[in-house]
Tab-separated table of C-alpha atoms in Angstrom:
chain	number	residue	atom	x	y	z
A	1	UNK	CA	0.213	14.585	20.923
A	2	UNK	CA	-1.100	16.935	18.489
A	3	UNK	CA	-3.541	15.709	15.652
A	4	UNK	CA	-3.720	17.413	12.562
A	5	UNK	CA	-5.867	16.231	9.845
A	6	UNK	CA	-5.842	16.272	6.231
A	7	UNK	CA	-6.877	19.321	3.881
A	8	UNK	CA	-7.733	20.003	0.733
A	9	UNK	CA	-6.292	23.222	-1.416
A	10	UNK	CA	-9.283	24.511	-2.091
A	11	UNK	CA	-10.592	25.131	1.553
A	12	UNK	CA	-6.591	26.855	1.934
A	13	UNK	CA	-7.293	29.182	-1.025
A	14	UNK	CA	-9.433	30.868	1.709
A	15	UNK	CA	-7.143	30.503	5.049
A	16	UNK	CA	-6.060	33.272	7.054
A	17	UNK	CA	-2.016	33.247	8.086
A	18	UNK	CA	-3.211	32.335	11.266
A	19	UNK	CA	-4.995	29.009	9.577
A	20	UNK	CA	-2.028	28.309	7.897
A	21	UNK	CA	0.275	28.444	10.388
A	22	UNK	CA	-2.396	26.337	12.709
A	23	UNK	CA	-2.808	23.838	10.116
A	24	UNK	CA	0.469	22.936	8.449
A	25	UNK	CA	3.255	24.817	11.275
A	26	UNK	CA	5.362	22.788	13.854
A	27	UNK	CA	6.345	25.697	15.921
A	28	UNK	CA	7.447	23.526	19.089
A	29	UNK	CA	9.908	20.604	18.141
A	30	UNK	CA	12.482	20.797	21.385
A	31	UNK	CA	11.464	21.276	24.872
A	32	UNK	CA	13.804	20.708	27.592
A	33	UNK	CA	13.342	17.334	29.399
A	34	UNK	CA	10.213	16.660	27.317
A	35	UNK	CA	9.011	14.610	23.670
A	36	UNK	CA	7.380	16.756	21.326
A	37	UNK	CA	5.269	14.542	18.493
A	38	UNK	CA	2.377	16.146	15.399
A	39	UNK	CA	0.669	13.138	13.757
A	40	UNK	CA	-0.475	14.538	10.543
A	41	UNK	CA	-2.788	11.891	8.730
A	42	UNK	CA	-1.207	13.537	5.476
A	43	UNK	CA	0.139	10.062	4.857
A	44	UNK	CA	0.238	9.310	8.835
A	45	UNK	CA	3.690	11.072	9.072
A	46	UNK	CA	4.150	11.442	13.330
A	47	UNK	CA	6.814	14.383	13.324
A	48	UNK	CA	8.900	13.933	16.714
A	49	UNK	CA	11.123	15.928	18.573
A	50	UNK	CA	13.345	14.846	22.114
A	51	UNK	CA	15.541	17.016	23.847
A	52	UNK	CA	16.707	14.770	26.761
A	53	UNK	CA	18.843	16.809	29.873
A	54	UNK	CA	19.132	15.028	32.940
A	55	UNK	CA	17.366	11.924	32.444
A	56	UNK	CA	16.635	9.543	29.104
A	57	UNK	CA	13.658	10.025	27.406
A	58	UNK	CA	11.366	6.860	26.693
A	59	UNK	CA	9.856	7.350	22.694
A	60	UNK	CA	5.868	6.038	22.853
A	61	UNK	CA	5.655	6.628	26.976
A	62	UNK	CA	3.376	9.305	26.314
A	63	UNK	CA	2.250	8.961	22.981
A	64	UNK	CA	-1.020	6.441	23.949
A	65	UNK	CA	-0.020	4.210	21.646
A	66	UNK	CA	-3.292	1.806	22.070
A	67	UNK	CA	-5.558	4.676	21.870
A	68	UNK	CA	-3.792	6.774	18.799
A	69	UNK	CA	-2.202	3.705	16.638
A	70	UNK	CA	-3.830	1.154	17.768
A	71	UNK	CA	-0.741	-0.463	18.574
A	72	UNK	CA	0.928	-2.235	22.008
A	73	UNK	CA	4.096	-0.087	21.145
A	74	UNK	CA	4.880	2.782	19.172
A	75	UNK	CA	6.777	0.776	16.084
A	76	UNK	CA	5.028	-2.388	16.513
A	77	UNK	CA	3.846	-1.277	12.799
A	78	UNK	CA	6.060	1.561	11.690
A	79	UNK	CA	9.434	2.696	10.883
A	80	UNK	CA	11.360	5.481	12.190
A	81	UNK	CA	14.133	7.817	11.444
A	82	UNK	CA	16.439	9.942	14.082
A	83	UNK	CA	18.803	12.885	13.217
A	84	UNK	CA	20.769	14.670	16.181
A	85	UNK	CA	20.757	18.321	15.494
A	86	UNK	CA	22.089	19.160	18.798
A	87	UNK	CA	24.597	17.710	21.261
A	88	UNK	CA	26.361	14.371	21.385
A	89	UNK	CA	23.817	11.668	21.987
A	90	UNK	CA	22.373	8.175	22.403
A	91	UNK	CA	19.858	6.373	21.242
A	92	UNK	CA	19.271	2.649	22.338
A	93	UNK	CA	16.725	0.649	20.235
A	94	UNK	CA	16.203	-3.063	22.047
A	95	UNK	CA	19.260	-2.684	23.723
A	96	UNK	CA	21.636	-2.296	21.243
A	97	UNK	CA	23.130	1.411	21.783
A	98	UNK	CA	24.597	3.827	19.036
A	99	UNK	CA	26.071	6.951	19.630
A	100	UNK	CA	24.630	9.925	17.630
A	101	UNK	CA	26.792	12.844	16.901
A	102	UNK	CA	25.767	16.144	15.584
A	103	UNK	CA	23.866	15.607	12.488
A	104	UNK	CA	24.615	11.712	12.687
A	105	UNK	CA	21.327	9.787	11.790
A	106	UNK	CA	19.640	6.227	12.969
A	107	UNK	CA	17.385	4.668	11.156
A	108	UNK	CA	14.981	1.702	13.306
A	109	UNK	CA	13.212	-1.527	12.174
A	110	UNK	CA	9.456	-1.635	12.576
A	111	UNK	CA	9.024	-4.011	15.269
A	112	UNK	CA	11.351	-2.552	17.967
A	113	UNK	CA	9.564	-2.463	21.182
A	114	UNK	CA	11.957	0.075	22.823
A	115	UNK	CA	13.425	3.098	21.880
A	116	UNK	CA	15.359	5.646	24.424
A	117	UNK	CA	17.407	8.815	24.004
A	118	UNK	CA	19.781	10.561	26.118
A	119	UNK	CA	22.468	13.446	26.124
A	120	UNK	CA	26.306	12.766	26.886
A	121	UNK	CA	26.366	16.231	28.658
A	122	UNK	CA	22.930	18.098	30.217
A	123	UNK	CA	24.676	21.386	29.288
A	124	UNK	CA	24.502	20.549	25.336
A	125	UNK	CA	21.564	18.557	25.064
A	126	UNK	CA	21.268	16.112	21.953
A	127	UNK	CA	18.190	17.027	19.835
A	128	UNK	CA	16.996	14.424	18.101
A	129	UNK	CA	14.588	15.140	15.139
A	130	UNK	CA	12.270	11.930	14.318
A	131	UNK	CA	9.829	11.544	11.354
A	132	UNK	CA	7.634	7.903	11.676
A	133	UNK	CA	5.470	6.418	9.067
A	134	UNK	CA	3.594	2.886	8.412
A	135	UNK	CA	5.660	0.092	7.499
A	136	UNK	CA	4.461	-3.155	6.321
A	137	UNK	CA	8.237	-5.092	6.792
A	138	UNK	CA	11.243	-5.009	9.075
A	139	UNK	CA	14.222	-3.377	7.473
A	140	UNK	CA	17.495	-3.385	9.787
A	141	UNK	CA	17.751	-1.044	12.095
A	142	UNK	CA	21.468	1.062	10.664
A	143	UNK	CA	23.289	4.026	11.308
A	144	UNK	CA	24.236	6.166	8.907
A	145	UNK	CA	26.579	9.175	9.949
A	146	UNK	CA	26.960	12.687	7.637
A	147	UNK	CA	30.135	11.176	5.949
A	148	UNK	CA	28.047	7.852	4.517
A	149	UNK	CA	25.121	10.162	2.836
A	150	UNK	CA	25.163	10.130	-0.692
A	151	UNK	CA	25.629	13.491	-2.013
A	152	UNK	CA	24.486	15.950	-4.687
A	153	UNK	CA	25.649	19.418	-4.847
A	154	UNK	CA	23.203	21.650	-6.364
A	155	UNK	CA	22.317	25.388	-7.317
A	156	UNK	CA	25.083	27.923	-7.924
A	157	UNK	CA	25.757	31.244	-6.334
A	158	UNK	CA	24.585	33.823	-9.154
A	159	UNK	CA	21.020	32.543	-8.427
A	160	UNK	CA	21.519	32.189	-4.732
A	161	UNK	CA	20.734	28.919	-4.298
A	162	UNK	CA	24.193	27.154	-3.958
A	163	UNK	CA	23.535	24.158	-1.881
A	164	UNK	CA	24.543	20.282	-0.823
A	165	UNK	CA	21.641	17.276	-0.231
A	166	UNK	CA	22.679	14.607	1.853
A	167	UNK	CA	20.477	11.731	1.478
A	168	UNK	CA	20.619	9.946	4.242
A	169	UNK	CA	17.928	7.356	4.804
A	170	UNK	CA	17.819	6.352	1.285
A	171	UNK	CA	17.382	3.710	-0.899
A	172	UNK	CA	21.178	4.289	-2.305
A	173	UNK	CA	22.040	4.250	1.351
A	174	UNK	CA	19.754	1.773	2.918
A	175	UNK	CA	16.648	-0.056	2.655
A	176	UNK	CA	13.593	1.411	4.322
A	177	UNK	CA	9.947	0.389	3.767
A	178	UNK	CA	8.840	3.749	2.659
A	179	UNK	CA	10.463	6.477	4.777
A	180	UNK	CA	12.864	8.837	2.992
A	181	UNK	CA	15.401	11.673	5.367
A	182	UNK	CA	17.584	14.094	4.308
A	183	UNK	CA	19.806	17.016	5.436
A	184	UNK	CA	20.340	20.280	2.693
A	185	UNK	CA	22.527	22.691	3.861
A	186	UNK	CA	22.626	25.831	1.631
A	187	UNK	CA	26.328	27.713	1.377
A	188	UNK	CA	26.850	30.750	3.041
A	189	UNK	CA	25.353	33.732	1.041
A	190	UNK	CA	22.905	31.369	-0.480
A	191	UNK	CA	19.553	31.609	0.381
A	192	UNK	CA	16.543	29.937	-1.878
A	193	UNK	CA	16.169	26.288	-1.669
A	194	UNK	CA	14.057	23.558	-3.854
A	195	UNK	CA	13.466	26.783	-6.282
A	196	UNK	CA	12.300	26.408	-8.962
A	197	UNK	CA	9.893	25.231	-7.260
A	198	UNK	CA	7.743	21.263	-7.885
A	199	UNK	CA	5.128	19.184	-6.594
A	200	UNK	CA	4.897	15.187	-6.063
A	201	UNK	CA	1.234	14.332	-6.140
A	202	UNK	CA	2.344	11.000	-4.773
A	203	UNK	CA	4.742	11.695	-1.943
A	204	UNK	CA	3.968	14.262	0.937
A	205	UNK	CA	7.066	15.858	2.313
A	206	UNK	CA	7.710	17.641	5.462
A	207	UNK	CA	10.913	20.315	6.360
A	208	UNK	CA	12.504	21.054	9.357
A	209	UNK	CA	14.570	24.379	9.315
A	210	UNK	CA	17.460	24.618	11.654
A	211	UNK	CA	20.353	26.701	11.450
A	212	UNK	CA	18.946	29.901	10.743
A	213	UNK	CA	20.443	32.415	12.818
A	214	UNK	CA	19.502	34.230	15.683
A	215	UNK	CA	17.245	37.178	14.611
A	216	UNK	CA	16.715	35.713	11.321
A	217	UNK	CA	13.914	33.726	9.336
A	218	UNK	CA	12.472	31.585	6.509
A	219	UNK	CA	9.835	32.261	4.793
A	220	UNK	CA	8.249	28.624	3.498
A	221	UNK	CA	6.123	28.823	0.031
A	222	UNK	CA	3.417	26.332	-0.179
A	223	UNK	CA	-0.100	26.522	-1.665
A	224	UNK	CA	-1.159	25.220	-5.841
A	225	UNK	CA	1.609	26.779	-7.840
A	226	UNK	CA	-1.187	29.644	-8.880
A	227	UNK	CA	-2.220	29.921	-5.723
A	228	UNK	CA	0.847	30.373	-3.860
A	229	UNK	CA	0.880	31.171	0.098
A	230	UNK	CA	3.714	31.602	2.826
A	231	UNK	CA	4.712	30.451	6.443
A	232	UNK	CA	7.239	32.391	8.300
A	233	UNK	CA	9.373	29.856	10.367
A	234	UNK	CA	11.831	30.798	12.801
A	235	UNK	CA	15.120	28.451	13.788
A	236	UNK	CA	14.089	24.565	14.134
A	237	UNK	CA	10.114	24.611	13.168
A	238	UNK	CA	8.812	22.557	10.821
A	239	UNK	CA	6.318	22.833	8.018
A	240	UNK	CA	3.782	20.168	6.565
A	241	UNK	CA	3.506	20.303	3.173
A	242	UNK	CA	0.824	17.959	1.430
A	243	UNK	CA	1.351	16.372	-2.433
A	244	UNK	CA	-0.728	19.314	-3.607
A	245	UNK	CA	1.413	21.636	-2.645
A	246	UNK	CA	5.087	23.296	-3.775
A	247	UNK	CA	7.803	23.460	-1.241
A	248	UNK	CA	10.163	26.019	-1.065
A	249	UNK	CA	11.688	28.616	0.849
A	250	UNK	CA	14.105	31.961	0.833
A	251	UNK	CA	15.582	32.672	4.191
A	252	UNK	CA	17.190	36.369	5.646
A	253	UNK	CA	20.336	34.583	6.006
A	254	UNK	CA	21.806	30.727	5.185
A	255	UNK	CA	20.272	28.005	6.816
A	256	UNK	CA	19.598	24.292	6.632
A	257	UNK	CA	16.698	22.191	6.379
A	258	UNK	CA	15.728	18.527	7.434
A	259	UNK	CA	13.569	16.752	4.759
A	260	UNK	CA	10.975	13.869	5.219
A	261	UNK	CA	9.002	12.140	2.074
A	262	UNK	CA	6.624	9.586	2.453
A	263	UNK	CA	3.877	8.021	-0.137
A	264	UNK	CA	3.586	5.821	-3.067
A	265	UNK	CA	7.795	5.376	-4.050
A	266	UNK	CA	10.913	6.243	-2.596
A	267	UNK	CA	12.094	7.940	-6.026
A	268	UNK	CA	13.193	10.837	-5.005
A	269	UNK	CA	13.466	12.341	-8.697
A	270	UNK	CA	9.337	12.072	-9.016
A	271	UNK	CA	8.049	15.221	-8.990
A	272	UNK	CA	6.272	17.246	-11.578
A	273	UNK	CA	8.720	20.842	-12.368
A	274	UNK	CA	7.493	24.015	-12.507
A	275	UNK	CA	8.491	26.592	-14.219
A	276	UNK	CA	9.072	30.359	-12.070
A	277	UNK	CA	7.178	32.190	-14.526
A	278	UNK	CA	3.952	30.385	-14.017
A	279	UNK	CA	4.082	30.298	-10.232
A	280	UNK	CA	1.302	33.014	-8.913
């Protein structure tokens, strides 16, 4: 598992793009066969990724739970949320099994001891995107597929930024203890997203890019809003991005993005706006 720890914008006013994309880039999500996990102590957030072939994947086998959590299991004291970005799938939490379709979603209680995933067909492979954070109660495990997200169409197409949120694990969808997940998908020929641009000093957020198209990439804008920096991310990386910092991105083509808040509220209107003109 890699460990990233917390930093501060004024040490990142001085990084190199090689710092940046050390400290805050999640350039390997899916690996055949294998479970991918960054725990960021931003908020604790453990960013997860499980591309099962031939055989089922077990989530905390290799994570060392005792030793990194200080836990028996993985969820013995936090909540978790799973979106499929690949194949037809299955997850089976305690037994209980639900199928996940692409971009179908699954949230699970804290308190499940046992949590496997495996693909319907080795030659399209589910990927299954997690994001984990500390719970302090059991909300019900529930699926939740694209069609049951609550919806808000945003942007327009003269400022390139046409695009559809789909909130899926969501207090207007579900209870959760603090976890929030979402899906954006930007219309073809649109391009920006979350622009202009915000911050929520009490919520952390991290994005997941997927979609983006084969010689193609985003660039991710993070950094103070007068200090302003950028990540290039290629198809299905993700970037941390701490309170402090905006979140936004322009890509070479359309894409889509997975988004994970965590913090002091679920409301996912909290932020503080910024206007374009004083971004530096």
């Amino acid at each position: 598992m890699d460990i990233r720890y917390s930093t501060n914008q004024r040490d990142v006013k001085r990084y190199t793009t090689e710092e940046l994309r050390r400290e805050f880039l999640i350039e390997k999500l899916f690996l055949p066969g294998e479970l991918t996990a960054t725990y960021s102590h931003v908020d604790r957030i453990v960013v997860l990724g499980a591309m099962p072939v031939e055989t089922s994947l077990e989530l905390g086998a290799t994570l060392d739970c005792r030793k990194n959590f200080g836990v028996d299991y993985f969820l013995q004291r936090r909540e978790l949320g799973i979106i499929n970005i690949g194949g037809p799938g299955e997850v089976t939490a305690d037994g209980k099994k639900f199928a996940l379709g692409h971009l179908d979603t699954l949230y699970v209680s804290m308190g499940t001891r046992e949590v496997t995933l495996s693909s319907e067909n080795a030659g399209e492979p589910a990927k299954f995107y997690m994001c984990s954070t500390p719970a302090h109660k059991a909300c019900p495990t529930t699926f939740i597929s694209m069609e049951k997200a609550a919806k808000r169409h945003l942007g327009g197409r003269a400022s390139s930024n046409e695009r559809t949120i789909n909130q899926l694990i969501h207090p207007d969808v579900l209870e959760t203890c603090q976890l929030l997940m979402g899906c954006t998908i930007l219309d073809e020929g649109s391009v920006w997203n979350t622009m202009p641009a915000h911050t929520h000093e009490r919520r952390m957020e991290v994005y997941m890019y997927f979609k983006i198209p084969e010689d193609n990439v985003v660039f991710h804008y993070m950094g103070e809003p007068t200090e302003t920096r950028h990540i290039i991310l290629h198809n299905e990386q993700a970037v941390i991005s701490p309170s402090w910092s905006i979140h936004a991105g322009s890509g070479t083509a359309s894409y889509a993005f997975i988004w994970a808040m965590c913090g002091e509220n679920q409301e996912f209107d909290d932020m503080d706006n910024l206007s374009v003109m004083d971004l530096r």
